[in-house]
């Protein structure tokens, strides 16, 4: 080190990052270190909780540095603050007591961080992890412009593979394939869907899910969209 002082560093080899860094007092050197990890425990409600690690470092000046591993929630919070979302998700998955809803929230935060950076492809891969939790229209509205259509197809196909598409989603996917000059895939979607979205079915969607209906109208060609807006307001 330029300061010519000894330092204590703890490395997270799995996530390839420095988990802790401490400069010792001037003139002090690390003489000996020891660590211990406690076994996982089960709380009264049956939840399995990870063990925690502790370490002590003895210095030449007679000081004793004591280190204790933070709780999972604290570690995840610090990693998110540094935009290290992949590491945060890995840490969260490693703790059986970490709620799956909270992990999905991390995927959403990573998706929106990547989207803001302009990494739309990376963002859609993270949004896919939120399927079943995050309202699809939240994602669809972000990917309606022409350059992002292939990524929207990726998301809609994933919805379809999980049987989570509505007639609106299927029609939107068919329209996307047509815009990508892929009539065969568009016809396959039409065959899969029991019926195409007509005026009557669009009316029912407007009533039950205005966001889905608006996403559908946004996918129409200009004359069709104008007609739908004039009809449904």
Coordinates of C-alpha atoms in Angstrom, one line a residue:
X1 CA 0.0 0.0 0.0
X2 CA 1.1 3.6 -0.7
X3 CA 0.5 4.4 3.0
X4 CA 2.9 1.6 4.0
X5 CA 0.3 0.5 6.5
X6 CA -0.9 -3.1 6.9
X7 CA -4.5 -3.8 6.0
X8 CA -7.1 -6.4 6.7
X9 CA -9.0 -7.5 3.6
X10 CA -11.8 -10.1 3.4
X11 CA -12.5 -11.4 -0.1
X12 CA -15.7 -12.8 -1.4
X13 CA -14.2 -15.4 -3.9
X14 CA -17.6 -16.4 -5.2
X15 CA -18.7 -12.9 -6.3
X16 CA -15.1 -11.7 -6.9
X17 CA -15.3 -8.6 -4.7
X18 CA -13.7 -7.2 -1.6
X19 CA -16.2 -7.7 1.2
X20 CA -14.2 -5.7 3.8
X21 CA -11.2 -3.5 4.0
X22 CA -9.5 -2.0 7.0
X23 CA -6.2 -0.1 7.4
X24 CA -4.5 -0.9 10.7
X25 CA -3.1 1.8 12.9
X26 CA 0.3 3.2 11.8
X27 CA 3.2 0.9 13.0
X28 CA 0.8 -2.0 13.6
X29 CA 1.1 -5.2 11.6
X30 CA -1.2 -8.2 11.6
X31 CA 0.4 -10.9 13.7
X32 CA -2.2 -13.6 13.8
X33 CA -5.8 -14.2 12.7
X34 CA -8.4 -16.8 13.5
X35 CA -12.0 -17.3 12.4
X36 CA -15.1 -19.4 13.2
X37 CA -18.4 -20.0 11.4
X38 CA -21.5 -21.0 13.4
X39 CA -23.8 -23.7 12.1
X40 CA -27.2 -22.9 10.6
X41 CA -30.0 -22.7 13.1
X42 CA -33.8 -23.2 12.9
X43 CA -36.0 -20.6 14.4
X44 CA -39.1 -21.4 16.4
X45 CA -41.3 -21.0 13.3
X46 CA -39.3 -23.6 11.5
X47 CA -37.3 -21.2 9.3
X48 CA -33.7 -22.3 8.6
X49 CA -31.2 -19.5 9.2
X50 CA -27.7 -19.4 7.9
X51 CA -24.8 -19.5 10.2
X52 CA -22.6 -16.4 10.6
X53 CA -18.8 -16.0 10.4
X54 CA -16.6 -14.1 12.9
X55 CA -12.9 -13.4 12.9
X56 CA -10.3 -11.8 15.1
X57 CA -7.0 -10.3 14.1
X58 CA -4.1 -9.7 16.6
X59 CA -1.8 -6.8 15.8
X60 CA 1.8 -6.2 16.8
X61 CA 0.6 -3.2 18.9
X62 CA -1.5 -5.4 21.1
X63 CA -4.8 -4.5 19.4
X64 CA -7.5 -7.0 18.8
X65 CA -9.7 -6.4 15.7
X66 CA -13.0 -8.3 15.9
X67 CA -15.1 -8.9 12.8
X68 CA -18.6 -10.3 12.6
X69 CA -20.5 -11.2 9.4
X70 CA -23.5 -9.0 8.8
X71 CA -27.0 -10.4 8.5
X72 CA -28.2 -11.3 4.9
X73 CA -30.6 -8.3 4.7
X74 CA -27.7 -5.9 5.6
X75 CA -25.4 -7.5 3.1
X76 CA -28.0 -7.3 0.3
X77 CA -28.7 -3.7 1.1
X78 CA -25.1 -2.7 0.9
X79 CA -24.6 -4.6 -2.4
X80 CA -27.7 -2.9 -3.9
X81 CA -26.4 0.5 -2.9
X82 CA -23.3 -0.3 -5.0
X83 CA -25.5 -1.5 -7.9
X84 CA -24.0 -5.0 -7.4
X85 CA -27.3 -6.7 -8.1
X86 CA -26.0 -10.1 -9.2
X87 CA -24.0 -10.4 -6.1
X88 CA -27.0 -9.3 -4.0
X89 CA -29.3 -11.9 -5.6
X90 CA -26.7 -14.6 -5.1
X91 CA -26.3 -13.8 -1.4
X92 CA -30.1 -13.7 -1.0
X93 CA -30.6 -17.1 -2.6
X94 CA -27.9 -18.5 -0.3
X95 CA -30.1 -17.7 2.8
X96 CA -33.1 -20.1 3.1
X97 CA -34.9 -17.5 5.2
X98 CA -34.8 -14.8 2.5
X99 CA -38.3 -14.4 1.1
X100 CA -38.7 -15.2 -2.6
X101 CA -40.8 -12.0 -3.0
X102 CA -37.8 -10.0 -1.9
X103 CA -35.5 -11.8 -4.3
X104 CA -38.0 -11.0 -7.2
X105 CA -37.8 -7.4 -6.0
X106 CA -34.1 -7.5 -6.5
X107 CA -34.5 -8.8 -10.1
X108 CA -36.9 -5.8 -10.7
X109 CA -34.4 -3.3 -9.3
X110 CA -31.6 -4.8 -11.5
X111 CA -33.9 -4.7 -14.6
X112 CA -34.8 -1.0 -14.0
X113 CA -31.2 -0.1 -13.3
X114 CA -30.1 -1.8 -16.6
X115 CA -33.0 -0.1 -18.5
X116 CA -32.0 3.3 -17.3
X117 CA -28.4 2.6 -18.5
X118 CA -29.8 1.7 -21.9
X119 CA -29.0 -2.0 -21.6
X120 CA -32.5 -3.0 -22.8
X121 CA -31.5 -6.6 -23.6
X122 CA -30.0 -7.2 -20.1
X123 CA -33.0 -5.6 -18.6
X124 CA -35.5 -7.8 -20.3
X125 CA -33.7 -10.9 -19.0
X126 CA -34.1 -9.6 -15.5
X127 CA -37.7 -8.7 -16.1
X128 CA -38.4 -12.3 -17.1
X129 CA -37.5 -13.3 -13.6
X130 CA -40.3 -11.1 -12.3
X131 CA -43.0 -12.9 -14.4
X132 CA -45.9 -14.0 -12.1
X133 CA -45.2 -11.1 -9.7
X134 CA -44.8 -7.9 -11.7
X135 CA -47.7 -6.8 -13.8
X136 CA -46.8 -7.5 -17.5
X137 CA -48.1 -4.2 -18.7
X138 CA -45.3 -2.5 -16.7
X139 CA -42.8 -4.2 -18.9
X140 CA -44.7 -4.1 -22.2
X141 CA -45.1 -0.3 -22.2
X142 CA -41.4 0.0 -22.0
X143 CA -40.7 -2.1 -25.1
X144 CA -43.4 -0.9 -27.5
X145 CA -41.1 1.2 -29.7
X146 CA -39.8 -0.4 -32.9
X147 CA -36.1 -1.0 -31.9
X148 CA -37.2 -3.0 -28.8
X149 CA -39.8 -5.2 -30.5
X150 CA -37.5 -8.3 -30.6
X151 CA -37.0 -8.0 -26.9
X152 CA -40.8 -7.6 -26.3
X153 CA -41.2 -10.8 -28.3
X154 CA -38.7 -12.5 -26.0
X155 CA -40.8 -11.4 -23.0
X156 CA -44.2 -12.3 -24.5
X157 CA -42.9 -15.7 -25.6
X158 CA -41.8 -16.4 -22.0
X159 CA -45.2 -15.4 -20.7
X160 CA -46.8 -17.7 -23.2
X161 CA -44.5 -20.6 -22.3
X162 CA -45.8 -20.3 -18.7
X163 CA -49.5 -20.1 -19.8
X164 CA -49.8 -16.6 -18.4
X165 CA -50.8 -14.8 -21.6
X166 CA -54.1 -13.2 -22.1
X167 CA -55.8 -12.8 -25.5
X168 CA -54.4 -9.3 -25.5
X169 CA -50.8 -10.6 -25.1
X170 CA -51.3 -13.2 -27.8
X171 CA -52.6 -10.6 -30.3
X172 CA -49.8 -8.2 -29.3
X173 CA -47.2 -11.0 -29.9
X174 CA -48.8 -11.8 -33.3
X175 CA -48.6 -8.1 -34.2
X176 CA -45.0 -8.0 -33.2
X177 CA -44.1 -10.9 -35.4
X178 CA -45.8 -9.2 -38.3
X179 CA -43.7 -6.1 -37.7
X180 CA -40.6 -8.3 -37.7
X181 CA -41.7 -9.7 -41.1
X182 CA -42.2 -13.2 -39.6
X183 CA -45.6 -14.2 -40.9
X184 CA -45.1 -17.9 -40.1
X185 CA -44.7 -17.1 -36.4
X186 CA -47.6 -14.7 -36.6
X187 CA -49.8 -17.4 -38.1
X188 CA -48.7 -19.9 -35.5
X189 CA -49.8 -17.5 -32.7
X190 CA -53.2 -17.0 -34.5
X191 CA -53.7 -20.8 -34.7
X192 CA -52.8 -21.1 -31.0
X193 CA -55.3 -18.5 -30.0
X194 CA -58.9 -19.7 -30.1
X195 CA -59.9 -16.5 -31.8
X196 CA -58.4 -13.2 -32.8
X197 CA -59.0 -10.0 -30.8
X198 CA -62.1 -8.4 -32.4
X199 CA -64.0 -5.3 -31.3
X200 CA -66.2 -7.2 -28.9
X201 CA -63.3 -8.9 -27.1
X202 CA -61.4 -5.6 -27.0
X203 CA -64.4 -4.1 -25.3
X204 CA -64.3 -6.8 -22.6
X205 CA -60.5 -6.1 -22.0
X206 CA -61.1 -2.4 -21.8
X207 CA -63.5 -3.1 -18.9
X208 CA -61.4 -5.7 -17.2
X209 CA -57.9 -4.4 -17.8
X210 CA -57.5 -0.9 -19.3
X211 CA -53.7 -1.2 -19.2
X212 CA -53.7 -4.4 -21.3
X213 CA -56.2 -2.8 -23.7
X214 CA -54.0 0.3 -24.1
X215 CA -50.9 -1.9 -24.7
X216 CA -53.0 -3.7 -27.4
X217 CA -54.1 -0.5 -29.1
X218 CA -50.5 0.8 -29.1
X219 CA -49.5 -2.2 -31.1
X220 CA -52.0 -1.5 -33.9
X221 CA -51.2 0.1 -37.2
X222 CA -52.2 3.8 -37.2
X223 CA -55.7 3.5 -38.9
X224 CA -56.6 0.5 -36.7
X225 CA -55.5 2.3 -33.5
X226 CA -57.4 5.4 -34.5
X227 CA -60.5 3.4 -35.0
X228 CA -60.1 1.6 -31.7
X229 CA -59.6 4.9 -29.8
X230 CA -62.6 6.4 -31.5
X231 CA -64.7 3.4 -30.5
X232 CA -63.4 2.9 -26.9
X233 CA -62.3 6.4 -26.0

